[in-house]
Short mmCIF file of C-alpha atoms in Angstrom, two decimals:
data_model
loop_
_atom_site.label_atom_id
_atom_site.label_comp_id
_atom_site.label_asym_id
_atom_site.label_seq_id
_atom_site.Cartn_x
_atom_site.Cartn_y
_atom_site.Cartn_z
CA MET A 1 59.05 115.61 93.71
CA ALA A 2 61.00 118.80 92.97
CA LYS A 3 59.38 122.08 93.91
CA LYS A 4 58.74 124.47 91.05
CA ILE A 5 59.90 128.09 91.08
CA LEU A 6 58.92 130.68 88.46
CA VAL A 7 61.43 133.51 87.99
CA LEU A 8 60.15 136.70 86.35
CA SER A 9 62.66 139.16 84.93
CA ARG A 10 62.87 142.02 82.44
CA LYS A 11 66.00 140.44 80.92
CA ASP A 12 67.89 137.19 81.13
CA HIS A 13 71.68 136.91 81.12
CA LEU A 14 71.81 136.37 77.32
CA HIS A 15 69.82 139.48 76.45
CA PRO A 16 71.85 142.10 74.52
CA LYS A 17 71.12 144.64 77.28
CA ALA A 18 71.97 142.30 80.16
CA TRP A 19 74.52 143.41 82.77
CA GLY A 20 75.75 142.28 86.16
CA ALA A 21 72.35 141.86 87.80
CA GLU A 22 71.29 139.24 85.25
CA ILE A 23 74.52 137.31 85.75
CA VAL A 24 73.95 137.27 89.51
CA MET A 25 70.42 135.93 88.99
CA GLN A 26 71.76 133.27 86.61
CA LYS A 27 74.14 132.03 89.31
CA TYR A 28 71.35 131.86 91.88
CA MET A 29 69.09 129.94 89.49
CA GLN A 30 71.90 127.48 88.73
CA TRP A 31 72.26 126.86 92.43
CA LEU A 32 68.50 126.29 92.81
CA ALA A 33 68.53 123.82 89.91
CA GLN A 34 71.46 121.98 91.48
CA THR A 35 69.52 121.65 94.75
CA TRP A 36 66.64 119.89 92.98
CA TRP A 37 64.39 122.83 92.32
CA SER A 38 62.56 122.93 88.99
CA VAL A 39 63.40 126.44 87.72
CA THR A 40 61.50 128.22 84.94
CA HIS A 41 62.67 131.67 83.87
CA ILE A 42 60.28 134.04 82.05
CA SER A 43 61.92 136.92 80.17
CA PRO A 44 61.46 138.91 76.93
CA LEU A 45 62.26 137.57 73.49
CA PHE A 46 65.13 139.22 71.59
CA LYS A 47 66.69 138.91 68.14
CA ASN A 48 68.04 135.42 67.32
CA ALA A 49 66.94 134.08 70.71
CA GLN A 50 65.18 130.76 71.12
CA ARG A 51 61.70 130.96 72.56
CA ASN A 52 62.25 127.88 74.67
CA GLU A 53 65.55 126.39 75.74
CA GLN A 54 67.23 124.75 78.71
CA ILE A 55 70.58 125.94 80.06
CA ASP A 56 72.29 124.56 83.18
CA GLY A 57 69.06 122.93 84.31
CA ILE A 58 67.03 126.14 83.93
CA VAL A 59 64.07 126.23 81.54
CA TYR A 60 63.93 129.55 79.68
CA LYS A 61 60.65 130.74 78.19
CA ARG A 62 60.99 133.96 76.23
CA MET A 63 57.99 135.91 75.01
CA PHE A 64 56.90 139.36 73.86
CA SER A 65 59.51 142.14 73.96
CA ILE A 66 61.36 144.02 76.69
CA HIS A 67 58.56 146.63 76.60
CA THR A 68 55.40 144.65 75.79
CA ILE A 69 55.98 141.87 78.32
CA TYR A 70 54.49 144.16 81.00
CA PHE A 71 51.20 144.36 79.15
CA PHE A 72 50.78 140.78 77.99
CA PHE A 73 52.45 138.35 80.39
CA TRP A 74 49.73 138.68 83.04
CA SER A 75 47.04 137.51 80.59
CA ARG A 76 49.21 134.59 79.52
CA TYR A 77 49.72 133.58 83.13
CA LEU A 78 46.03 133.83 83.99
CA PHE A 79 44.29 132.52 80.90
CA ILE A 80 46.55 130.91 78.29
CA ARG A 81 49.01 128.67 80.10
CA LYS A 82 48.08 127.14 83.44
CA GLU A 83 51.49 126.05 84.70
CA GLN A 84 51.58 125.22 88.40
CA TYR A 85 54.37 126.70 90.51
CA ASP A 86 55.12 126.56 94.21
CA ILE A 87 56.75 130.00 94.49
CA ILE A 88 57.29 133.13 92.38
CA LEU A 89 60.59 135.06 92.34
CA ASP A 90 59.98 138.53 90.88
CA HIS A 91 63.27 140.18 89.92
CA ALA A 92 63.54 143.96 89.58
CA TRP A 93 66.32 145.33 87.44
CA GLY A 94 64.41 148.36 86.27
CA ILE A 95 60.66 147.83 86.48
CA PRO A 96 59.53 144.40 87.78
CA LEU A 97 56.61 142.51 86.22
CA LEU A 98 54.16 143.49 89.02
CA SER A 99 53.26 139.90 89.86
CA PRO A 100 51.27 140.70 93.06
CA ILE A 101 48.61 142.38 90.91
CA TYR A 102 47.65 139.16 89.09
CA ILE A 103 49.18 136.31 91.14
CA TRP A 104 47.22 135.91 94.38
CA ASN A 105 47.48 132.24 95.39
CA LYS A 106 51.26 131.72 95.37
CA PRO A 107 53.99 133.07 97.68
CA ILE A 108 55.98 135.83 95.98
CA VAL A 109 59.58 136.77 96.79
CA PHE A 110 60.77 140.15 95.52
CA PHE A 111 64.44 140.56 94.52
CA THR A 112 65.84 144.04 93.91
CA HIS A 113 69.45 145.16 93.53
CA HIS A 114 68.89 148.82 94.30
CA VAL A 115 66.23 151.50 94.66
CA GLY A 116 68.33 154.34 93.27
CA THR A 117 67.20 157.23 95.44
CA LYS A 118 69.91 159.54 94.10
CA GLU A 119 70.84 157.65 90.96
CA ARG A 120 67.73 158.40 88.91
CA ALA A 121 67.82 162.14 89.62
CA GLU A 122 71.55 162.26 88.81
CA TYR A 123 71.03 160.40 85.57
CA PHE A 124 68.47 162.88 84.25
CA ARG A 125 70.44 165.84 85.58
CA GLN A 126 73.59 164.78 83.73
CA TRP A 127 71.92 163.42 80.61
CA ILE A 128 69.28 166.04 79.76
CA LYS A 129 69.79 168.65 82.47
CA MET A 130 66.35 167.99 83.96
CA PRO A 131 66.66 166.51 87.47
CA TRP A 132 62.95 167.02 88.13
CA ILE A 133 62.15 164.28 85.60
CA GLY A 134 64.33 161.87 87.54
CA LYS A 135 62.61 162.86 90.76
CA LEU A 136 59.19 162.37 89.13
CA PHE A 137 60.04 158.89 87.84
CA TRP A 138 61.59 157.97 91.18
CA TRP A 139 58.39 159.03 92.98
CA ILE A 140 56.25 156.97 90.59
CA TYR A 141 58.56 153.98 90.97
CA THR A 142 58.76 154.08 94.76
CA HIS A 143 55.14 155.06 95.50
CA GLY A 144 53.49 153.21 92.62
CA VAL A 145 55.54 150.21 91.49
CA LEU A 146 57.32 149.22 94.70
CA CYS A 147 54.26 149.64 96.91
CA VAL A 148 52.72 146.44 95.52
CA TYR A 149 55.68 144.50 97.01
CA LYS A 150 55.82 146.11 100.47
CA ASN A 151 54.26 143.12 102.19
CA LYS A 152 56.26 140.50 100.31
CA LYS A 153 59.45 138.81 101.44
CA THR A 154 62.23 140.82 99.84
CA ILE A 155 65.87 140.11 99.00
CA THR A 156 68.43 142.80 98.26
CA VAL A 157 72.21 142.98 98.00
CA SER A 158 73.31 145.66 100.48
CA GLU A 159 72.42 147.21 103.82
CA TRP A 160 72.14 150.58 102.07
CA THR A 161 69.34 149.36 99.80
CA ALA A 162 67.73 147.51 102.71
CA ASN A 163 67.51 150.78 104.63
CA GLU A 164 66.00 152.48 101.57
CA LEU A 165 63.37 149.74 101.40
CA TYR A 166 62.60 150.00 105.13
CA ALA A 167 62.10 153.75 104.66
CA LEU A 168 59.54 152.96 101.95
CA GLY A 169 57.55 150.69 104.24
CA PHE A 170 59.05 147.26 103.53
CA SER A 171 59.15 145.01 106.58
CA GLN A 172 60.64 141.65 105.45
CA VAL A 173 64.03 142.41 103.89
CA THR A 174 66.95 139.96 103.73
CA VAL A 175 70.41 141.02 102.54
CA ILE A 176 72.37 138.58 100.36
CA PRO A 177 75.53 140.33 99.09
CA ASN A 178 76.43 140.03 95.42
CA THR A 179 79.15 137.49 94.77
CA THR A 180 81.23 136.05 91.96
CA GLU A 181 83.24 132.89 91.38
CA TYR A 182 86.49 134.83 91.64
CA PRO A 183 88.68 133.34 94.43
CA ARG A 184 88.86 135.44 97.58
CA SER A 185 92.08 136.04 99.49
CA ILE A 186 92.34 137.16 103.09
CA ARG A 187 95.27 139.20 104.43
CA THR A 188 95.54 139.99 108.10
CA LYS A 189 98.23 142.70 107.85
CA LEU A 190 96.67 145.22 105.51
CA TRP A 191 99.38 147.79 106.17
CA GLU A 192 102.10 145.47 104.81
CA ILE A 193 100.55 144.53 101.45
CA PRO A 194 98.11 147.06 99.97
CA LEU A 195 94.94 145.48 98.64
CA HIS A 196 93.84 145.98 95.07
CA ILE A 197 90.35 146.96 93.96
CA THR A 198 89.19 146.55 90.37
CA THR A 199 85.96 148.19 89.22
CA VAL A 200 84.32 146.88 86.06
CA GLY A 201 81.37 148.60 84.46
CA ARG A 202 80.04 150.83 81.72
CA VAL A 203 80.34 154.57 81.40
CA VAL A 204 76.91 156.20 81.66
CA PRO A 205 75.93 159.58 83.14
CA ASN A 206 75.17 158.19 86.58
CA LYS A 207 78.26 155.93 86.75
CA GLN A 208 81.46 157.95 86.50
CA PHE A 209 85.16 157.36 87.14
CA SER A 210 84.97 160.06 89.80
CA HIS A 211 82.59 157.93 91.87
CA THR A 212 85.24 155.22 92.22
CA LEU A 213 87.89 157.78 93.14
CA GLN A 214 85.62 159.30 95.79
CA CYS A 215 85.15 155.86 97.37
CA ILE A 216 88.91 155.23 97.40
CA GLN A 217 89.49 158.62 98.99
CA LYS A 218 87.06 157.78 101.81
CA LEU A 219 88.82 154.45 102.38
CA HIS A 220 92.18 156.21 102.60
CA GLN A 221 90.74 158.62 105.14
CA HIS A 222 90.04 155.57 107.34
CA TRP A 223 93.58 154.21 106.87
CA ALA A 224 92.47 151.50 104.47
CA TYR A 225 94.92 151.75 101.58
CA TYR A 226 94.03 150.27 98.24
CA HIS A 227 95.38 150.32 94.72
CA VAL A 228 92.57 150.75 92.19
CA SER A 229 92.15 149.69 88.56
CA ILE A 230 89.22 150.99 86.54
CA VAL A 231 88.01 148.85 83.64
CA TRP A 232 85.00 150.53 82.04
CA TRP A 233 83.56 150.69 78.57
#
């Protein structure tokens, strides 16, 4: 009998505000479904979305909104629907659904893409010229929200974020780098054929063209020469 996994997320990959993190999670869930897991994904309802549908072997159950799901999903889980799951995967892109507060008898795995130690302060500094608001929200997030996951098995996508989590008291962190289906090529003589880096993203105050150029400059300082293309919107 297939084991059942419940995935909790603030957005799914079809949500109008979905970005790269949701696509990565979609790929992981596809893989779980292909390996005979029964995968159910809980996420907010949005305009023209179906409340219940199945895509690539994943059962999607959408409910509430991107804001109200925090206040109402816990009561649905506890009192309205008594689905039985073997494991909970709580995904944080933004604020997670705080599953450890109301789910006590199932193993919970926490998945986060980044903590954003500097990012939140920079966002508020550039957007409304008030870095102290970013620092305040970061403190609430790290010392309030994330603390409920400190003792849970945690997955992240980089050593940098893993070190941030360790500094916050996490003890069980596994790094699984982000990946895509784009074919990879390996060249042994980097000095003969310069590699090419393409960055794809959206232009927001805390994600600037200059950040990419700074990274390329550091690579050049270590004799790693790359051509760069920037595709942002």
